[in-house]
Amino acid sequence: AMPISIAMAVHNGERFLREQLASLRDQTHPPAELVILDDASTDGSHSILQDFAASVSFPVRVERNASNL
């Protein structure tokens, strides 16, 4: 299978974020990498992303904007 990179943008996505990340985690072929931009979320999104990044076997890079763009 060809390696897949996933790019994802998040802004105050706490309500659905755990489910979305679990879906990516549970794929038959995990991604080669997941790059996430948190666009200055003010809910719990950033914590969810950090916890997820620390818990999976594939590389996850979380970037965070200082202000909403």
PDB file of N, CA and C in Angstrom, residues 15-67:
ATOM      1  N   ARG A  15     -16.347  18.658  20.085  1.00  0.00           N
ATOM      2  CA  ARG A  15     -17.552  17.821  20.084  1.00  0.00           C
ATOM      3  C   ARG A  15     -17.383  16.538  19.261  1.00  0.00           C
ATOM      4  N   PHE A  16     -16.670  16.621  18.136  1.00  0.00           N
ATOM      5  CA  PHE A  16     -16.538  15.471  17.244  1.00  0.00           C
ATOM      6  C   PHE A  16     -15.106  14.965  17.100  1.00  0.00           C
ATOM      7  N   LEU A  17     -14.159  15.628  17.715  1.00  0.00           N
ATOM      8  CA  LEU A  17     -12.744  15.365  17.477  1.00  0.00           C
ATOM      9  C   LEU A  17     -12.311  13.965  17.903  1.00  0.00           C
ATOM     10  N   ARG A  18     -12.723  13.509  19.074  1.00  0.00           N
ATOM     11  CA  ARG A  18     -12.300  12.172  19.530  1.00  0.00           C
ATOM     12  C   ARG A  18     -12.758  11.093  18.551  1.00  0.00           C
ATOM     13  N   GLU A  19     -14.001  11.211  18.085  1.00  0.00           N
ATOM     14  CA  GLU A  19     -14.536  10.231  17.140  1.00  0.00           C
ATOM     15  C   GLU A  19     -13.769  10.267  15.811  1.00  0.00           C
ATOM     16  N   GLN A  20     -13.471  11.454  15.333  1.00  0.00           N
ATOM     17  CA  GLN A  20     -12.741  11.593  14.074  1.00  0.00           C
ATOM     18  C   GLN A  20     -11.334  11.017  14.193  1.00  0.00           C
ATOM     19  N   LEU A  21     -10.645  11.329  15.288  1.00  0.00           N
ATOM     20  CA  LEU A  21      -9.289  10.816  15.494  1.00  0.00           C
ATOM     21  C   LEU A  21      -9.297   9.295  15.661  1.00  0.00           C
ATOM     22  N   ALA A  22     -10.285   8.760  16.358  1.00  0.00           N
ATOM     23  CA  ALA A  22     -10.391   7.307  16.525  1.00  0.00           C
ATOM     24  C   ALA A  22     -10.562   6.630  15.174  1.00  0.00           C
ATOM     25  N   SER A  23     -11.317   7.247  14.291  1.00  0.00           N
ATOM     26  CA  SER A  23     -11.505   6.694  12.957  1.00  0.00           C
ATOM     27  C   SER A  23     -10.179   6.629  12.199  1.00  0.00           C
ATOM     28  N   LEU A  24      -9.373   7.664  12.305  1.00  0.00           N
ATOM     29  CA  LEU A  24      -8.057   7.656  11.658  1.00  0.00           C
ATOM     30  C   LEU A  24      -7.159   6.593  12.285  1.00  0.00           C
ATOM     31  N   ARG A  25      -7.188   6.499  13.598  1.00  0.00           N
ATOM     32  CA  ARG A  25      -6.373   5.519  14.322  1.00  0.00           C
ATOM     33  C   ARG A  25      -6.732   4.087  13.943  1.00  0.00           C
ATOM     34  N   ASP A  26      -8.014   3.830  13.714  1.00  0.00           N
ATOM     35  CA  ASP A  26      -8.500   2.467  13.525  1.00  0.00           C
ATOM     36  C   ASP A  26      -8.518   2.000  12.068  1.00  0.00           C
ATOM     37  N   GLN A  27      -7.967   2.776  11.173  1.00  0.00           N
ATOM     38  CA  GLN A  27      -7.916   2.363   9.776  1.00  0.00           C
ATOM     39  C   GLN A  27      -7.074   1.096   9.616  1.00  0.00           C
ATOM     40  N   THR A  28      -7.390   0.285   8.624  1.00  0.00           N
ATOM     41  CA  THR A  28      -6.631  -0.935   8.346  1.00  0.00           C
ATOM     42  C   THR A  28      -5.162  -0.621   8.094  1.00  0.00           C
ATOM     43  N   HIS A  29      -4.902   0.451   7.346  1.00  0.00           N
ATOM     44  CA  HIS A  29      -3.537   0.905   7.077  1.00  0.00           C
ATOM     45  C   HIS A  29      -3.369   2.271   7.716  1.00  0.00           C
ATOM     46  N   PRO A  30      -2.621   2.364   8.824  1.00  0.00           N
ATOM     47  CA  PRO A  30      -2.454   3.670   9.476  1.00  0.00           C
ATOM     48  C   PRO A  30      -1.700   4.637   8.562  1.00  0.00           C
ATOM     49  N   PRO A  31      -1.933   5.921   8.729  1.00  0.00           N
ATOM     50  CA  PRO A  31      -1.230   6.897   7.894  1.00  0.00           C
ATOM     51  C   PRO A  31       0.266   6.919   8.210  1.00  0.00           C
ATOM     52  N   ALA A  32       1.043   7.347   7.230  1.00  0.00           N
ATOM     53  CA  ALA A  32       2.478   7.530   7.445  1.00  0.00           C
ATOM     54  C   ALA A  32       2.716   8.692   8.396  1.00  0.00           C
ATOM     55  N   GLU A  33       1.796   9.663   8.370  1.00  0.00           N
ATOM     56  CA  GLU A  33       1.875  10.810   9.270  1.00  0.00           C
ATOM     57  C   GLU A  33       0.520  11.512   9.291  1.00  0.00           C
ATOM     58  N   LEU A  34       0.289  12.244  10.367  1.00  0.00           N
ATOM     59  CA  LEU A  34      -0.894  13.092  10.510  1.00  0.00           C
ATOM     60  C   LEU A  34      -0.399  14.462  10.945  1.00  0.00           C
ATOM     61  N   VAL A  35      -0.712  15.470  10.152  1.00  0.00           N
ATOM     62  CA  VAL A  35      -0.321  16.843  10.459  1.00  0.00           C
ATOM     63  C   VAL A  35      -1.604  17.614  10.731  1.00  0.00           C
ATOM     64  N   ILE A  36      -1.675  18.239  11.908  1.00  0.00           N
ATOM     65  CA  ILE A  36      -2.895  18.920  12.333  1.00  0.00           C
ATOM     66  C   ILE A  36      -2.588  20.382  12.643  1.00  0.00           C
ATOM     67  N   LEU A  37      -3.423  21.261  12.123  1.00  0.00           N
ATOM     68  CA  LEU A  37      -3.344  22.679  12.471  1.00  0.00           C
ATOM     69  C   LEU A  37      -4.550  23.011  13.337  1.00  0.00           C
ATOM     70  N   ASP A  38      -4.280  23.399  14.573  1.00  0.00           N
ATOM     71  CA  ASP A  38      -5.329  23.888  15.473  1.00  0.00           C
ATOM     72  C   ASP A  38      -5.380  25.402  15.303  1.00  0.00           C
ATOM     73  N   ASP A  39      -6.475  25.880  14.734  1.00  0.00           N
ATOM     74  CA  ASP A  39      -6.610  27.306  14.433  1.00  0.00           C
ATOM     75  C   ASP A  39      -7.137  28.063  15.648  1.00  0.00           C
ATOM     76  N   ALA A  40      -6.299  28.117  16.692  1.00  0.00           N
ATOM     77  CA  ALA A  40      -6.573  28.885  17.915  1.00  0.00           C
ATOM     78  C   ALA A  40      -7.891  28.486  18.584  1.00  0.00           C
ATOM     79  N   SER A  41      -8.118  27.186  18.718  1.00  0.00           N
ATOM     80  CA  SER A  41      -9.326  26.715  19.395  1.00  0.00           C
ATOM     81  C   SER A  41      -9.376  27.220  20.827  1.00  0.00           C
ATOM     82  N   THR A  42     -10.594  27.502  21.287  1.00  0.00           N
ATOM     83  CA  THR A  42     -10.775  27.960  22.667  1.00  0.00           C
ATOM     84  C   THR A  42     -11.491  26.903  23.504  1.00  0.00           C
ATOM     85  N   ASP A  43     -11.799  25.756  22.911  1.00  0.00           N
ATOM     86  CA  ASP A  43     -12.399  24.650  23.662  1.00  0.00           C
ATOM     87  C   ASP A  43     -11.288  23.648  24.021  1.00  0.00           C
ATOM     88  N   GLY A  44     -11.607  22.415  24.255  1.00  0.00           N
ATOM     89  CA  GLY A  44     -10.615  21.416  24.650  1.00  0.00           C
ATOM     90  C   GLY A  44      -9.907  20.732  23.496  1.00  0.00           C
ATOM     91  N   SER A  45     -10.056  21.253  22.290  1.00  0.00           N
ATOM     92  CA  SER A  45      -9.475  20.598  21.114  1.00  0.00           C
ATOM     93  C   SER A  45      -7.978  20.361  21.232  1.00  0.00           C
ATOM     94  N   HIS A  46      -7.235  21.353  21.674  1.00  0.00           N
ATOM     95  CA  HIS A  46      -5.774  21.216  21.695  1.00  0.00           C
ATOM     96  C   HIS A  46      -5.342  20.098  22.649  1.00  0.00           C
ATOM     97  N   SER A  47      -5.962  19.994  23.796  1.00  0.00           N
ATOM     98  CA  SER A  47      -5.639  18.914  24.743  1.00  0.00           C
ATOM     99  C   SER A  47      -5.949  17.542  24.147  1.00  0.00           C
ATOM    100  N   ILE A  48      -7.081  17.448  23.466  1.00  0.00           N
ATOM    101  CA  ILE A  48      -7.461  16.192  22.815  1.00  0.00           C
ATOM    102  C   ILE A  48      -6.400  15.813  21.781  1.00  0.00           C
ATOM    103  N   LEU A  49      -5.963  16.776  20.997  1.00  0.00           N
ATOM    104  CA  LEU A  49      -4.945  16.524  19.972  1.00  0.00           C
ATOM    105  C   LEU A  49      -3.627  16.075  20.596  1.00  0.00           C
ATOM    106  N   GLN A  50      -3.213  16.740  21.663  1.00  0.00           N
ATOM    107  CA  GLN A  50      -1.954  16.374  22.326  1.00  0.00           C
ATOM    108  C   GLN A  50      -2.028  14.959  22.901  1.00  0.00           C
ATOM    109  N   ASP A  51      -3.139  14.624  23.539  1.00  0.00           N
ATOM    110  CA  ASP A  51      -3.315  13.279  24.093  1.00  0.00           C
ATOM    111  C   ASP A  51      -3.290  12.229  22.990  1.00  0.00           C
ATOM    112  N   PHE A  52      -3.954  12.529  21.881  1.00  0.00           N
ATOM    113  CA  PHE A  52      -3.983  11.598  20.760  1.00  0.00           C
ATOM    114  C   PHE A  52      -2.583  11.385  20.203  1.00  0.00           C
ATOM    115  N   ALA A  53      -1.854  12.468  19.994  1.00  0.00           N
ATOM    116  CA  ALA A  53      -0.502  12.375  19.428  1.00  0.00           C
ATOM    117  C   ALA A  53       0.403  11.492  20.287  1.00  0.00           C
ATOM    118  N   ALA A  54       0.210  11.552  21.600  1.00  0.00           N
ATOM    119  CA  ALA A  54       1.046  10.764  22.519  1.00  0.00           C
ATOM    120  C   ALA A  54       0.620   9.302  22.597  1.00  0.00           C
ATOM    121  N   SER A  55      -0.548   8.967  22.027  1.00  0.00           N
ATOM    122  CA  SER A  55      -1.084   7.623  22.243  1.00  0.00           C
ATOM    123  C   SER A  55      -1.058   6.714  21.016  1.00  0.00           C
ATOM    124  N   VAL A  56      -0.652   7.234  19.855  1.00  0.00           N
ATOM    125  CA  VAL A  56      -0.681   6.418  18.643  1.00  0.00           C
ATOM    126  C   VAL A  56       0.727   6.066  18.171  1.00  0.00           C
ATOM    127  N   SER A  57       0.806   5.039  17.335  1.00  0.00           N
ATOM    128  CA  SER A  57       2.110   4.538  16.900  1.00  0.00           C
ATOM    129  C   SER A  57       2.640   5.257  15.663  1.00  0.00           C
ATOM    130  N   PHE A  58       1.815   6.074  15.007  1.00  0.00           N
ATOM    131  CA  PHE A  58       2.294   6.802  13.826  1.00  0.00           C
ATOM    132  C   PHE A  58       2.585   8.251  14.206  1.00  0.00           C
ATOM    133  N   PRO A  59       3.441   8.922  13.421  1.00  0.00           N
ATOM    134  CA  PRO A  59       3.807  10.303  13.740  1.00  0.00           C
ATOM    135  C   PRO A  59       2.626  11.267  13.599  1.00  0.00           C
ATOM    136  N   VAL A  60       2.472  12.117  14.613  1.00  0.00           N
ATOM    137  CA  VAL A  60       1.445  13.164  14.602  1.00  0.00           C
ATOM    138  C   VAL A  60       2.129  14.482  14.955  1.00  0.00           C
ATOM    139  N   ARG A  61       1.966  15.468  14.096  1.00  0.00           N
ATOM    140  CA  ARG A  61       2.522  16.798  14.367  1.00  0.00           C
ATOM    141  C   ARG A  61       1.355  17.749  14.545  1.00  0.00           C
ATOM    142  N   VAL A  62       1.318  18.430  15.690  1.00  0.00           N
ATOM    143  CA  VAL A  62       0.249  19.381  15.976  1.00  0.00           C
ATOM    144  C   VAL A  62       0.849  20.787  15.998  1.00  0.00           C
ATOM    145  N   GLU A  63       0.336  21.624  15.115  1.00  0.00           N
ATOM    146  CA  GLU A  63       0.717  23.028  15.082  1.00  0.00           C
ATOM    147  C   GLU A  63      -0.471  23.837  15.597  1.00  0.00           C
ATOM    148  N   ARG A  64      -0.197  25.000  16.166  1.00  0.00           N
ATOM    149  CA  ARG A  64      -1.291  25.793  16.746  1.00  0.00           C
ATOM    150  C   ARG A  64      -1.098  27.264  16.409  1.00  0.00           C
ATOM    151  N   ASN A  65      -2.114  27.852  15.782  1.00  0.00           N
ATOM    152  CA  ASN A  65      -2.081  29.294  15.510  1.00  0.00           C
ATOM    153  C   ASN A  65      -2.338  30.053  16.814  1.00  0.00           C
ATOM    154  N   ALA A  66      -1.633  31.176  16.976  1.00  0.00           N
ATOM    155  CA  ALA A  66      -1.808  32.013  18.171  1.00  0.00           C
ATOM    156  C   ALA A  66      -3.148  32.746  18.130  1.00  0.00           C
ATOM    157  N   SER A  67      -3.623  33.054  16.923  1.00  0.00           N
ATOM    158  CA  SER A  67      -4.916  33.689  16.786  1.00  0.00           C
ATOM    159  C   SER A  67      -5.656  33.043  15.626  1.00  0.00           C
TER     160      SER A  67
END
